[in-house]
CSV table of C-alpha atoms and ligand atoms in Angstrom, one decimal:
chain,number,residue,atom,x,y,z
A,6,MET,CA,-7.9,82.6,44.6
A,7,ALA,CA,-4.3,82.0,45.5
A,8,HIS,CA,-3.0,78.7,44.2
A,9,ASP,CA,-1.6,77.8,47.6
A,10,GLU,CA,-4.8,78.3,49.4
A,11,ALA,CA,-5.6,75.5,51.9
A,12,TRP,CA,-9.0,73.9,52.3
A,13,GLN,CA,-10.5,72.0,55.2
A,14,LEU,CA,-11.5,68.4,54.8
A,15,ARG,CA,-13.6,66.5,57.3
A,16,ALA,CA,-13.5,62.7,57.7
A,17,ILE,CA,-16.9,61.2,57.0
A,18,GLY,CA,-15.9,57.9,58.5
A,19,LEU,CA,-13.1,55.5,59.0
A,20,VAL,CA,-11.7,52.2,57.8
A,21,ARG,CA,-12.0,49.0,60.0
A,22,SER,CA,-9.6,46.3,58.9
A,23,ASP,CA,-7.6,43.5,60.4
A,24,VAL,CA,-4.5,45.0,58.7
A,25,LYS,CA,-3.0,47.5,61.1
A,26,GLU,CA,0.3,48.3,59.3
A,27,ARG,CA,0.9,49.3,55.7
A,28,LYS,CA,3.8,46.8,55.4
A,29,GLN,CA,1.4,44.0,56.1
A,30,MET,CA,-1.1,45.1,53.5
A,31,PRO,CA,-1.5,42.5,50.7
A,32,PRO,CA,-1.0,44.0,47.2
A,33,LEU,CA,-4.7,43.9,46.4
A,34,GLY,CA,-5.9,44.9,49.8
A,35,ALA,CA,-7.9,42.9,52.4
A,36,PRO,CA,-11.6,42.6,53.3
A,37,ALA,CA,-12.6,45.6,55.4
A,38,ALA,CA,-15.5,47.8,56.5
A,39,ILE,CA,-16.1,51.5,56.4
A,40,GLU,CA,-17.8,53.0,59.5
A,41,VAL,CA,-19.6,56.2,58.5
A,42,TYR,CA,-20.1,58.7,61.3
A,43,PRO,CA,-23.7,59.0,62.4
A,44,GLU,CA,-24.0,62.7,61.3
A,45,PHE,CA,-23.4,61.5,57.7
A,46,ALA,CA,-25.8,58.6,57.7
A,47,ASP,CA,-28.4,60.3,55.6
A,48,GLY,CA,-25.8,60.4,52.8
A,49,LEU,CA,-26.0,56.6,52.4
A,50,LEU,CA,-29.6,56.7,51.1
A,51,ARG,CA,-30.0,54.4,48.0
A,52,LEU,CA,-26.4,53.3,48.1
A,53,GLU,CA,-27.7,49.8,47.4
A,54,LYS,CA,-28.3,50.8,43.8
A,55,HIS,CA,-24.6,50.2,43.2
A,56,SER,CA,-22.5,47.1,43.4
A,57,HIS,CA,-19.1,49.0,43.7
A,58,ILE,CA,-18.0,52.2,45.2
A,59,TRP,CA,-15.0,54.5,45.0
A,60,VAL,CA,-13.5,55.1,48.5
A,61,LEU,CA,-11.4,58.2,49.0
A,62,ALA,CA,-9.3,58.2,52.1
A,63,TRP,CA,-6.8,60.5,53.8
A,64,LEU,CA,-3.5,58.7,54.1
A,65,HIS,CA,-2.4,60.7,57.1
A,66,GLY,CA,0.9,58.9,57.7
A,67,ALA,CA,2.2,59.6,54.2
A,68,GLU,CA,5.0,61.9,53.2
A,69,ARG,CA,3.8,65.0,51.4
A,70,ASP,CA,7.0,66.7,50.2
A,71,LEU,CA,8.3,64.2,47.6
A,72,LEU,CA,7.3,64.4,44.0
A,73,GLN,CA,9.2,61.4,42.7
A,74,VAL,CA,9.3,57.9,44.2
A,75,VAL,CA,10.3,54.3,43.4
A,76,PRO,CA,7.0,52.6,43.5
A,77,ARG,CA,6.4,49.3,45.4
A,78,GLY,CA,7.4,46.3,43.3
A,79,VAL,CA,10.1,48.2,41.3
A,80,ARG,CA,13.7,47.5,42.0
A,81,ALA,CA,15.5,50.8,42.9
A,82,GLU,CA,18.6,49.9,40.7
A,83,GLU,CA,16.5,49.6,37.5
A,84,PRO,CA,17.1,52.6,35.2
A,85,ASP,CA,13.5,53.6,34.9
A,86,ALA,CA,12.7,53.0,38.6
A,87,LEU,CA,11.8,56.6,39.5
A,88,HIS,CA,8.3,57.8,38.8
A,89,GLY,CA,6.5,61.1,39.4
A,90,VAL,CA,3.9,60.7,42.1
A,91,PHE,CA,1.1,61.7,39.7
A,92,ALA,CA,2.1,58.7,37.5
A,93,VAL,CA,1.7,56.1,40.3
A,94,ARG,CA,-0.7,55.3,43.2
A,95,SER,CA,1.8,55.7,45.9
A,96,PRO,CA,0.5,57.3,49.1
A,97,VAL,CA,3.4,59.8,48.9
A,98,ARG,CA,2.0,63.0,47.2
A,99,PRO,CA,1.2,66.6,48.1
A,100,ASN,CA,-2.3,65.7,49.1
A,101,PRO,CA,-2.2,62.2,50.4
A,102,ILE,CA,-5.6,61.1,49.1
A,103,GLY,CA,-6.0,57.4,48.5
A,104,LEU,CA,-8.5,56.2,45.9
A,105,THR,CA,-9.7,52.6,45.6
A,106,VAL,CA,-12.7,51.0,43.9
A,107,THR,CA,-14.3,48.1,45.8
A,108,ARG,CA,-17.3,45.8,45.8
A,109,ILE,CA,-20.0,46.4,48.5
A,110,VAL,CA,-20.6,43.1,50.4
A,111,ARG,CA,-23.2,44.4,52.8
A,112,VAL,CA,-24.6,47.6,54.2
A,113,HIS,CA,-25.8,47.5,57.8
A,114,ASP,CA,-26.8,50.9,59.1
A,115,THR,CA,-23.7,53.1,58.8
A,116,ARG,CA,-21.3,50.2,58.4
A,117,ILE,CA,-20.4,49.2,54.8
A,118,GLU,CA,-18.6,45.9,54.5
A,119,VAL,CA,-16.5,45.8,51.3
A,120,ALA,CA,-14.6,43.0,49.5
A,121,ARG,CA,-11.2,44.6,49.5
A,122,LEU,CA,-9.6,47.8,50.6
A,123,ASP,CA,-5.9,48.7,50.7
A,124,PHE,CA,-6.3,51.1,53.5
A,125,ILE,CA,-5.1,50.1,57.0
A,126,ASP,CA,-7.3,50.1,60.1
A,127,GLY,CA,-8.2,53.6,61.3
A,128,THR,CA,-7.6,55.4,58.0
A,129,PRO,CA,-10.0,58.4,57.7
A,130,VAL,CA,-12.4,58.2,54.8
A,131,ILE,CA,-13.1,61.5,53.2
A,132,ASP,CA,-15.7,60.6,50.5
A,133,LEU,CA,-17.6,57.7,48.9
A,134,LYS,CA,-18.9,57.8,45.3
A,135,PRO,CA,-20.6,55.1,43.2
A,136,TYR,CA,-18.6,53.3,40.6
A,137,PHE,CA,-20.5,54.0,37.3
A,138,VAL,CA,-20.0,51.3,34.7
A,139,SER,CA,-21.2,53.7,32.0
A,140,ARG,CA,-18.5,56.2,32.6
A,141,ASP,CA,-15.8,54.8,34.8
A,142,LEU,CA,-15.2,51.6,32.9
A,143,VAL,CA,-12.8,52.3,30.0
A,144,PHE,CA,-12.3,48.9,28.6
A,145,SER,CA,-9.8,49.9,26.0
A,146,ALA,CA,-7.5,51.7,28.5
A,147,ALA,CA,-4.0,50.5,28.7
A,148,ASN,CA,-1.1,50.8,31.2
A,149,ARG,CA,2.6,50.0,30.7
A,150,GLN,CA,3.6,47.9,33.6
A,151,ILE,CA,5.0,49.8,36.7
A,152,GLY,CA,6.3,46.9,38.8
A,153,ARG,CA,6.6,43.2,38.4
A,154,PRO,CA,4.7,41.0,40.8
A,155,ALA,CA,6.8,40.0,43.8
A,156,SER,CA,5.8,36.3,43.6
A,157,ARG,CA,3.9,33.9,41.4
A,158,GLU,CA,1.2,33.8,44.1
A,159,ASN,CA,0.8,37.6,43.9
A,160,LEU,CA,0.5,37.4,40.1
A,161,ARG,CA,-2.1,34.7,40.4
A,162,GLU,CA,-4.2,36.7,42.9
A,163,SER,CA,-4.1,39.7,40.6
A,164,LEU,CA,-5.1,37.6,37.5
A,165,ILE,CA,-8.0,36.1,39.4
A,166,GLU,CA,-9.2,39.6,40.3
A,167,GLN,CA,-8.9,40.8,36.6
A,168,ALA,CA,-10.6,37.7,35.3
A,169,LEU,CA,-13.4,38.0,37.9
A,170,ASN,CA,-13.9,41.7,37.1
A,171,PHE,CA,-14.8,40.8,33.6
A,172,HIS,CA,-16.5,37.4,33.9
A,173,GLY,CA,-18.4,38.2,37.2
A,174,GLU,CA,-18.2,34.7,38.7
A,175,THR,CA,-15.5,32.2,39.7
A,176,CYS,CA,-15.8,28.9,37.8
A,177,PRO,CA,-13.4,26.1,36.9
A,178,ASP,CA,-12.7,27.4,33.4
A,179,LEU,CA,-11.9,30.8,34.8
A,180,ALA,CA,-9.4,29.2,37.2
A,181,LEU,CA,-7.9,27.2,34.3
A,182,ALA,CA,-7.5,30.4,32.2
A,183,VAL,CA,-5.8,32.1,35.2
A,184,ARG,CA,-3.4,29.1,35.5
A,185,VAL,CA,-2.5,29.4,31.8
A,186,MET,CA,-1.9,33.1,31.9
A,187,GLU,CA,0.0,32.8,35.2
A,188,HIS,CA,2.3,30.2,33.7
A,189,TYR,CA,2.8,32.2,30.5
A,190,ARG,CA,3.6,35.5,32.3
A,191,TRP,CA,5.8,33.9,35.0
A,192,GLU,CA,7.6,31.1,33.2
A,193,VAL,CA,7.8,32.5,29.7
A,194,LEU,CA,7.9,36.3,30.2
A,195,GLY,CA,9.7,36.4,33.5
A,196,GLY,CA,6.8,38.3,35.2
A,197,SER,CA,6.2,41.0,32.7
A,198,ASP,CA,2.9,42.1,31.4
A,199,PRO,CA,2.8,41.5,27.7
A,200,GLU,CA,2.1,44.5,25.4
A,201,GLY,CA,0.6,43.7,22.0
A,202,LEU,CA,-0.4,40.2,22.9
A,203,ARG,CA,-2.7,38.2,20.5
A,204,VAL,CA,-4.8,35.4,21.8
A,205,ILE,CA,-6.4,32.5,20.1
A,206,ALA,CA,-8.9,30.7,22.3
A,207,PRO,CA,-11.6,27.9,22.0
A,208,TRP,CA,-14.9,29.3,20.9
A,209,GLU,CA,-16.9,26.6,22.8
A,210,ARG,CA,-15.5,27.7,26.2
A,211,GLY,CA,-17.2,31.0,27.0
A,212,CYS,CA,-16.0,31.2,30.6
A,213,LEU,CA,-12.4,30.6,29.6
A,214,VAL,CA,-12.6,33.2,26.9
A,215,ASP,CA,-14.2,35.8,29.2
A,216,ALA,CA,-11.4,35.2,31.7
A,217,LEU,CA,-8.7,35.6,29.1
A,218,ILE,CA,-10.3,38.9,27.9
A,219,GLY,CA,-10.4,40.2,31.5
A,220,MET,CA,-6.7,39.4,32.0
A,221,THR,CA,-5.4,40.7,28.7
A,222,ARG,CA,-8.1,43.1,27.3
A,223,VAL,CA,-7.9,41.5,23.9
A,224,SER,CA,-10.9,41.9,21.6
A,225,PRO,CA,-12.1,40.5,18.3
A,226,GLY,CA,-12.7,44.0,16.9
A,227,ARG,CA,-9.1,45.1,17.5
A,228,GLY,CA,-7.9,41.9,15.9
A,229,THR,CA,-6.2,40.7,19.1
A,230,LEU,CA,-8.6,37.8,19.9
A,231,SER,CA,-9.6,35.0,17.5
A,232,LEU,CA,-11.8,32.1,18.5
A,233,LEU,CA,-11.3,28.7,17.0
A,234,ALA,CA,-12.4,25.1,17.6
A,235,GLY,CA,-10.3,22.8,19.8
A,236,ASP,CA,-9.1,22.8,23.4
A,237,ARG,CA,-6.1,25.0,23.0
A,238,VAL,CA,-5.0,28.5,23.8
A,239,ARG,CA,-2.4,30.1,21.6
A,240,LEU,CA,-0.5,33.2,22.8
A,241,GLU,CA,1.4,35.3,20.3
A,242,LEU,CA,3.7,38.1,21.2
A,243,ARG,CA,5.6,39.8,18.4
A,244,ASP,CA,7.8,37.0,16.8
A,245,ARG,CA,7.1,34.3,19.5
A,246,ALA,CA,4.1,32.0,19.9
A,247,HIS,CA,3.2,29.6,22.6
A,248,GLU,CA,0.5,27.0,22.6
A,249,TYR,CA,-1.3,25.5,25.6
A,250,LEU,CA,-3.1,22.3,25.0
A,251,LEU,CA,-5.8,22.2,27.7
A,252,LEU,CA,-6.2,18.8,29.4
A,253,PRO,CA,-9.6,17.7,30.7
A,254,LEU,CA,-10.1,18.9,34.3
A,255,LEU,CA,-9.9,15.8,36.5
A,256,VAL,CA,-12.0,17.5,39.2
A,257,TYR,CA,-14.4,20.2,38.0
A,258,ASP,CA,-13.7,22.6,40.9
A,259,VAL,CA,-12.2,26.1,41.3
A,260,ALA,CA,-10.0,25.4,44.3
A,261,ALA,CA,-8.7,22.1,42.8
A,262,THR,CA,-7.9,23.8,39.5
A,263,LEU,CA,-6.1,26.6,41.3
A,264,ALA,CA,-4.1,24.1,43.4
A,265,ALA,CA,-3.3,21.6,40.6
A,266,PRO,CA,0.3,21.3,39.2
A,267,ASP,CA,0.8,22.8,35.8
A,268,GLU,CA,1.2,19.4,34.1
A,269,ALA,CA,-2.2,18.2,35.3
A,270,LEU,CA,-3.8,21.2,33.6
A,271,PHE,CA,-2.0,21.7,30.2
A,272,ASP,CA,0.8,20.8,27.9
A,273,TRP,CA,2.6,23.8,26.6
A,274,ARG,CA,5.3,24.4,24.0
A,275,GLU,CA,6.8,27.2,21.9
A,276,VAL,CA,5.5,27.0,18.3
A,277,THR,CA,6.3,28.6,15.0
A,278,PRO,CA,4.5,32.0,14.9
A,279,GLY,CA,2.0,32.8,12.1
B,303,LIG,ZN1,-18.0,30.9,34.2
C-alpha cells in the first residue's frame, strides 16, 4: 500500500450550532447538536449507555499544507511560539480531523444535543465514539501549558469545566475553589498553569477538595495533596507558598459565589514555605 494513498470519507451527519464562524467560537465551545443523516440512524442504537461521546469532524475550511503553527492563545513573538501540528489541536493539519469529547444532553431520533462543541455550524461529522472512562481517562496525564488564557473570564470558565469534570456537580464550594484557583493563577502566577504544585486543603470540605483535585490533578498518593483541619487552602510552588483563608459564604449559592468580589470570599497572603 503506497503511503500516499487516499481514502474516501463520508460524513455521517453535521453540526448545528449558533456559532457560524470560527473566530466567534468560545475557547471551550458552545452548546450544539449533531444531526445524524437518516441512513446512519441504526448506528445510534444504545448510545444512551454513555454520558459522553467523542465527536470526530472534518474541518473542511482548514489549511492542510502547514506542519507548524502558532496556536491560539500564544503570542507569536514568544521564543517557543511555534508548535508542530501534531503537538497541538489546531485545525491546520494534513488531515483536518477535529476531535472533541462532549456530554450528551439529549438524544431525539437522529438529533444528539450536546453540552459543548467547538465546531461551527455546518461542520461535517465523520464519526462518533463513546467516551470510555475505563480507558480514555488518564488521570495522571500531564501537559505543559500551550497558551495562556486570554482573560480572567476565560480562565474561570476553563477552571469550572475542569472542576466539574472531576466533581460531577456544580455547588457553592466548587465555585469557591474555582475562585481561589482563578485568583492564584491570574494574580499570583500571571496566567500560567503551575507545574509541580502542592495543595493543602480542608479535609472537612469534600466538594472544595474535589474541585481542587479536578483543577490541579494533585493526589495524596503522589504527595501533592494533604488534607488538614481549618478553613484554609495553601498552595506551594517550589520556594513560594500562598495561603487563602476562606471566609464563610454570605449566600450559599453558585452564581453569587462566582460573582462575588475576591475580598468577600477569602483573605490571601504569601507565607513562608515549608
Ligand atoms: Zn459538591
